[in-house]
Coordinates of N, CA and C in Angstrom, one line a residue:
Q1 N 129.5 -10.1 196.1 CA 129.4 -9.7 194.5 C 128.6 -11.3 193.9
V2 N 127.9 -10.4 193.3 CA 126.2 -11.4 192.2 C 127.0 -10.5 191.0
Q3 N 127.2 -12.2 190.5 CA 127.6 -12.6 189.5 C 126.5 -13.4 188.4
V4 N 126.1 -13.2 186.9 CA 124.8 -13.2 186.3 C 125.5 -13.1 185.3
V5 N 125.7 -15.0 184.4 CA 126.1 -15.3 183.9 C 125.3 -16.2 182.9
E6 N 125.2 -15.5 181.7 CA 123.9 -16.3 180.4 C 125.0 -17.3 179.5
S7 N 124.6 -18.2 179.2 CA 124.8 -18.9 178.0 C 123.4 -19.5 177.6
G8 N 124.2 -20.5 176.2 CA 123.1 -21.3 175.8 C 122.3 -19.9 173.8
G9 N 122.6 -19.4 173.9 CA 122.8 -18.3 172.7 C 123.0 -19.1 171.3
G10 N 122.5 -18.7 169.9 CA 123.3 -19.2 168.9 C 122.6 -18.6 167.8
L11 N 123.1 -19.4 166.8 CA 121.8 -19.1 165.6 C 121.2 -20.7 165.0
V12 N 119.8 -20.2 165.1 CA 119.1 -21.0 164.8 C 117.9 -20.7 163.4
Q13 N 117.6 -21.7 162.9 CA 116.3 -21.3 161.7 C 115.3 -21.3 162.2
P14 N 114.3 -20.3 161.6 CA 113.4 -20.5 161.4 C 112.0 -21.9 162.0
G15 N 111.8 -21.4 163.5 CA 111.1 -23.2 163.3 C 112.0 -23.7 164.5
G16 N 113.5 -23.3 165.1 CA 114.0 -24.0 165.4 C 113.8 -23.7 167.7
S17 N 114.6 -24.5 167.7 CA 114.3 -24.1 169.4 C 115.7 -24.2 169.8
L18 N 115.9 -23.4 171.4 CA 117.1 -23.0 172.3 C 116.6 -23.4 173.4
R19 N 118.1 -23.5 174.2 CA 117.6 -23.6 176.0 C 118.5 -22.1 176.3
L20 N 118.3 -21.3 177.0 CA 119.5 -20.4 177.3 C 119.4 -20.7 179.0
S21 N 120.5 -20.6 179.4 CA 120.8 -20.7 180.6 C 121.6 -20.0 181.2
C22 N 121.1 -19.8 182.6 CA 121.4 -18.2 183.7 C 122.1 -18.9 184.8
R23 N 123.3 -18.9 185.1 CA 123.8 -19.3 186.4 C 124.1 -18.0 187.3
V24 N 123.3 -17.6 188.4 CA 123.7 -16.6 189.4 C 124.4 -17.2 190.7
S25 N 125.4 -16.8 191.2 CA 126.1 -16.3 192.8 C 126.0 -15.1 192.9
G26 N 126.4 -15.5 194.6 CA 126.7 -13.9 195.0 C 125.5 -14.0 196.1
L27 N 124.1 -14.4 195.8 CA 123.5 -13.8 196.9 C 122.3 -15.1 197.1
R28 N 121.8 -15.1 197.9 CA 120.8 -16.3 198.1 C 119.6 -16.4 196.9
F29 N 120.2 -17.7 195.8 CA 119.1 -17.2 194.8 C 117.5 -17.3 195.0
E30 N 117.3 -18.3 195.8 CA 116.2 -19.0 196.2 C 114.5 -17.7 196.1
D31 N 115.8 -16.9 197.2 CA 115.0 -15.9 198.1 C 114.5 -14.4 196.3
Y32 N 115.1 -14.6 195.8 CA 115.0 -13.6 193.8 C 114.0 -13.9 193.4
A33 N 112.8 -13.2 192.8 CA 112.0 -12.9 191.4 C 113.0 -12.7 190.3
M34 N 113.3 -13.9 189.3 CA 114.0 -13.6 188.5 C 113.2 -13.1 186.8
G35 N 114.2 -12.5 186.2 CA 113.3 -12.1 184.7 C 114.6 -12.5 183.3
W36 N 113.7 -12.7 182.4 CA 115.0 -12.5 180.6 C 114.3 -11.6 180.4
F37 N 115.0 -10.6 179.6 CA 114.7 -9.6 178.9 C 115.7 -9.8 177.6
R38 N 114.9 -8.8 176.4 CA 115.5 -9.6 174.9 C 115.7 -7.3 174.7
Q39 N 116.7 -7.5 173.5 CA 117.3 -6.0 173.3 C 117.7 -6.7 171.8
A40 N 116.4 -6.1 170.5 CA 116.7 -6.1 169.5 C 117.4 -4.9 169.0
P41 N 118.3 -4.8 168.1 CA 119.1 -3.6 167.5 C 117.7 -2.8 167.2
G42 N 118.2 -1.3 167.8 CA 117.6 -0.4 167.3 C 116.0 -0.4 168.4
K43 N 116.0 -1.5 168.8 CA 115.0 -1.2 170.0 C 115.1 -1.2 171.6
E44 N 113.6 -1.5 172.5 CA 114.1 -0.7 173.9 C 114.2 -2.0 174.4
R45 N 114.9 -2.1 175.4 CA 114.6 -3.7 175.8 C 113.5 -3.9 176.9
E46 N 112.4 -5.2 176.5 CA 111.5 -5.7 176.5 C 111.2 -7.1 177.5
G47 N 110.9 -6.8 178.3 CA 110.8 -8.4 179.2 C 110.2 -9.5 178.9
V48 N 110.5 -10.4 178.7 CA 110.6 -12.0 177.6 C 109.0 -12.7 178.5
S49 N 109.4 -12.9 180.0 CA 109.2 -13.5 180.8 C 109.8 -13.6 182.5
C50 N 109.1 -13.8 183.0 CA 109.7 -13.0 184.4 C 109.1 -14.7 185.6
I51 N 109.4 -14.7 186.9 CA 109.4 -16.7 187.4 C 109.6 -15.8 189.1
S52 N 108.6 -16.0 189.9 CA 108.3 -15.9 191.4 C 109.5 -16.4 192.5
A53 N 110.1 -16.4 193.1 CA 111.8 -16.5 193.9 C 111.1 -18.7 193.7
S54 N 109.7 -19.0 194.4 CA 109.8 -20.1 194.2 C 109.7 -20.9 193.6
G55 N 109.1 -20.3 191.8 CA 108.3 -20.7 190.7 C 107.2 -20.7 190.2
H56 N 106.5 -20.5 191.2 CA 105.4 -21.1 191.3 C 104.1 -20.1 190.4
S57 N 104.7 -18.6 190.5 CA 104.0 -18.3 189.4 C 105.1 -17.6 188.3
V58 N 104.3 -17.6 187.2 CA 105.3 -17.5 186.0 C 104.1 -16.6 185.1
Y59 N 105.4 -15.4 184.3 CA 104.6 -14.4 183.3 C 105.3 -14.0 182.0
D60 N 104.4 -14.4 181.0 CA 105.5 -14.3 179.8 C 104.7 -13.3 178.9
G61 N 105.4 -12.5 178.3 CA 105.4 -11.4 177.0 C 104.1 -12.3 176.0
V62 N 103.3 -11.2 175.1 CA 102.8 -11.9 173.8 C 103.3 -12.2 173.2
S63 N 104.4 -11.8 172.6 CA 104.9 -12.6 171.9 C 105.3 -13.6 171.4
V64 N 106.0 -14.1 173.1 CA 106.7 -15.5 173.3 C 105.5 -16.1 173.8
K65 N 104.0 -16.2 174.5 CA 103.5 -17.2 174.9 C 103.2 -18.0 173.8
G66 N 103.1 -19.3 174.7 CA 102.8 -20.6 174.3 C 103.9 -21.0 173.3
R67 N 105.3 -20.1 173.6 CA 106.4 -20.5 172.5 C 107.7 -20.7 173.5
F68 N 107.6 -19.8 174.3 CA 108.6 -20.0 175.1 C 108.2 -19.8 176.5
A69 N 109.0 -20.6 177.4 CA 109.1 -21.0 179.1 C 110.0 -21.3 180.1
I70 N 109.7 -20.2 180.8 CA 110.8 -19.9 182.0 C 110.5 -21.3 183.0
S71 N 112.1 -21.1 183.4 CA 111.7 -22.2 184.1 C 113.0 -22.4 185.2
R72 N 113.1 -22.6 186.8 CA 114.5 -22.1 187.5 C 114.9 -23.4 189.0
D73 N 115.8 -23.7 188.8 CA 116.3 -24.7 189.6 C 117.0 -24.0 190.9
N74 N 116.4 -24.1 191.9 CA 116.7 -23.3 192.9 C 118.1 -24.0 193.6
K75 N 118.2 -25.5 193.8 CA 119.2 -25.5 194.6 C 120.5 -25.3 193.6
Q76 N 120.1 -25.3 192.3 CA 121.4 -25.4 191.5 C 121.6 -23.9 191.2
N77 N 120.5 -22.8 191.9 CA 120.9 -21.4 191.4 C 121.0 -21.2 189.9
M78 N 119.7 -21.2 189.3 CA 120.2 -21.5 187.8 C 119.0 -21.2 187.1
L79 N 118.6 -20.3 185.9 CA 117.3 -19.7 185.4 C 117.3 -20.7 184.2
Y80 N 116.9 -20.8 183.7 CA 116.4 -21.3 182.1 C 115.3 -20.8 181.4
L81 N 115.8 -20.5 179.6 CA 114.5 -20.2 179.0 C 114.1 -20.7 177.7
H82 N 113.3 -21.9 178.2 CA 113.1 -22.7 176.7 C 112.7 -22.0 176.1
M83 N 112.9 -22.1 174.5 CA 112.5 -20.9 173.7 C 112.2 -22.3 172.3
N84 N 111.2 -22.2 171.6 CA 110.2 -23.3 171.1 C 109.3 -22.5 169.6
D85 N 110.1 -22.8 168.7 CA 109.3 -22.1 167.2 C 109.5 -20.7 167.1
L86 N 110.7 -20.8 166.8 CA 111.4 -19.5 167.2 C 111.4 -18.9 165.6
T87 N 111.3 -17.1 166.2 CA 110.4 -16.6 164.1 C 112.1 -15.6 164.5
V88 N 111.9 -14.7 163.1 CA 113.6 -13.8 162.8 C 113.3 -12.9 164.0
D89 N 111.7 -12.2 164.2 CA 111.4 -11.3 165.8 C 111.9 -11.7 166.8
D90 N 112.6 -12.9 166.7 CA 113.2 -13.2 168.1 C 114.4 -12.7 168.0
T91 N 114.7 -12.7 167.2 CA 116.6 -12.1 167.1 C 116.9 -10.7 168.0
A92 N 117.5 -11.2 169.2 CA 118.1 -10.3 170.0 C 119.1 -10.7 171.0
I93 N 119.7 -10.2 171.9 CA 120.4 -10.3 173.0 C 119.4 -10.6 174.0
Y94 N 119.3 -11.3 174.3 CA 119.0 -12.0 176.0 C 119.2 -12.1 176.9
Y95 N 119.0 -11.2 178.1 CA 119.5 -11.0 179.3 C 118.9 -11.5 180.2
C96 N 119.4 -12.0 181.2 CA 119.3 -12.7 182.6 C 119.3 -11.6 183.9
A97 N 118.2 -11.7 184.3 CA 118.1 -10.1 185.9 C 117.5 -10.4 187.0
V98 N 118.1 -10.2 188.2 CA 117.6 -10.7 189.0 C 116.7 -9.3 190.2
A99 N 115.5 -9.5 190.2 CA 114.7 -8.2 190.6 C 115.5 -8.4 191.7
M100 N 114.6 -6.9 192.5 CA 114.9 -6.2 193.4 C 114.4 -6.8 194.1
P101 N 115.6 -6.8 196.0 CA 114.3 -7.9 196.8 C 113.3 -7.0 197.2
G102 N 112.2 -8.3 197.3 CA 111.0 -8.3 197.8 C 110.0 -7.5 196.9
Y103 N 110.1 -8.0 195.4 CA 109.7 -7.8 194.2 C 108.6 -8.7 193.9
G104 N 107.4 -8.6 194.1 CA 107.0 -9.7 193.2 C 106.3 -9.3 192.1
V105 N 106.6 -10.3 191.3 CA 106.4 -10.4 189.7 C 105.1 -10.3 189.2
G106 N 104.9 -9.9 187.9 CA 103.8 -9.9 187.7 C 103.9 -8.5 186.4
W107 N 102.5 -8.6 185.0 CA 103.5 -8.2 184.1 C 102.6 -6.9 184.2
P108 N 102.9 -5.8 183.2 CA 104.0 -5.8 182.7 C 105.0 -5.7 183.6
V109 N 106.4 -6.6 183.3 CA 107.1 -6.4 184.0 C 108.3 -5.0 183.0
A110 N 109.0 -4.4 184.0 CA 109.7 -3.3 184.0 C 111.4 -3.8 184.6
P111 N 112.5 -3.0 183.5 CA 113.8 -3.9 183.6 C 113.7 -2.8 184.7
D112 N 113.5 -1.6 185.8 CA 113.7 -0.7 186.7 C 113.9 -1.3 187.8
H113 N 113.1 -2.6 187.9 CA 112.7 -3.6 188.7 C 113.5 -4.8 189.2
F114 N 114.5 -4.7 188.1 CA 115.7 -5.6 188.4 C 117.3 -5.2 188.6
D115 N 117.7 -5.4 189.3 CA 119.1 -4.8 190.0 C 120.4 -6.0 189.8
H116 N 120.4 -6.8 189.1 CA 121.9 -7.7 188.7 C 121.1 -8.1 187.2
W117 N 122.0 -7.5 186.3 CA 122.1 -8.1 184.9 C 123.3 -9.1 184.2
G118 N 123.0 -10.1 183.6 CA 124.1 -10.3 183.0 C 124.4 -9.9 182.2
Q119 N 125.4 -10.6 181.0 CA 126.3 -9.5 179.6 C 125.4 -9.7 178.6
G120 N 124.6 -10.8 179.1 CA 123.9 -11.0 178.1 C 124.6 -12.2 176.6
T121 N 123.0 -12.5 176.1 CA 123.4 -13.8 174.9 C 122.7 -14.1 173.9
Q122 N 123.6 -13.4 172.8 CA 122.7 -13.5 171.6 C 122.1 -14.8 170.7
V123 N 120.7 -14.3 170.7 CA 120.6 -15.0 169.6 C 120.0 -15.2 167.6
N124 N 120.3 -15.5 167.8 CA 120.3 -15.2 165.8 C 119.3 -15.9 165.1
V125 N 118.1 -15.9 164.8 CA 116.9 -16.8 164.2 C 117.3 -16.1 162.5
T126 N 117.7 -17.4 162.2 CA 117.8 -17.0 160.1 C 118.0 -18.0 159.6
S127 N 117.2 -17.7 158.4 CA 117.3 -19.0 157.3 C 118.0 -18.8 156.4

């Protein structure tokens, strides 16, 4: 049984930073590309960043490029999202997701290519 568990969300002021974590179990983590998505109230779920199984290739959405960084630790089965210079537009529920077997990451990234999802962690950016 695959389990995906996010943590690290919270309340932060504009300009602040957060690090989201995601622990995955129940599969061979190093074989799967991974992604972070987010969904704000009233909006569709959108891709934030994705990373290849090896960690050598990463892709970031335009709105977060230069501010967010995705990384992974294949020995610890962990995925991370380092978020800097946060703005109110970054307020959303953030989801960690495991890509389908054989999926090669690219951009744009579609939620349909990911088949195991966490429950999400809330990020609120407010003054």
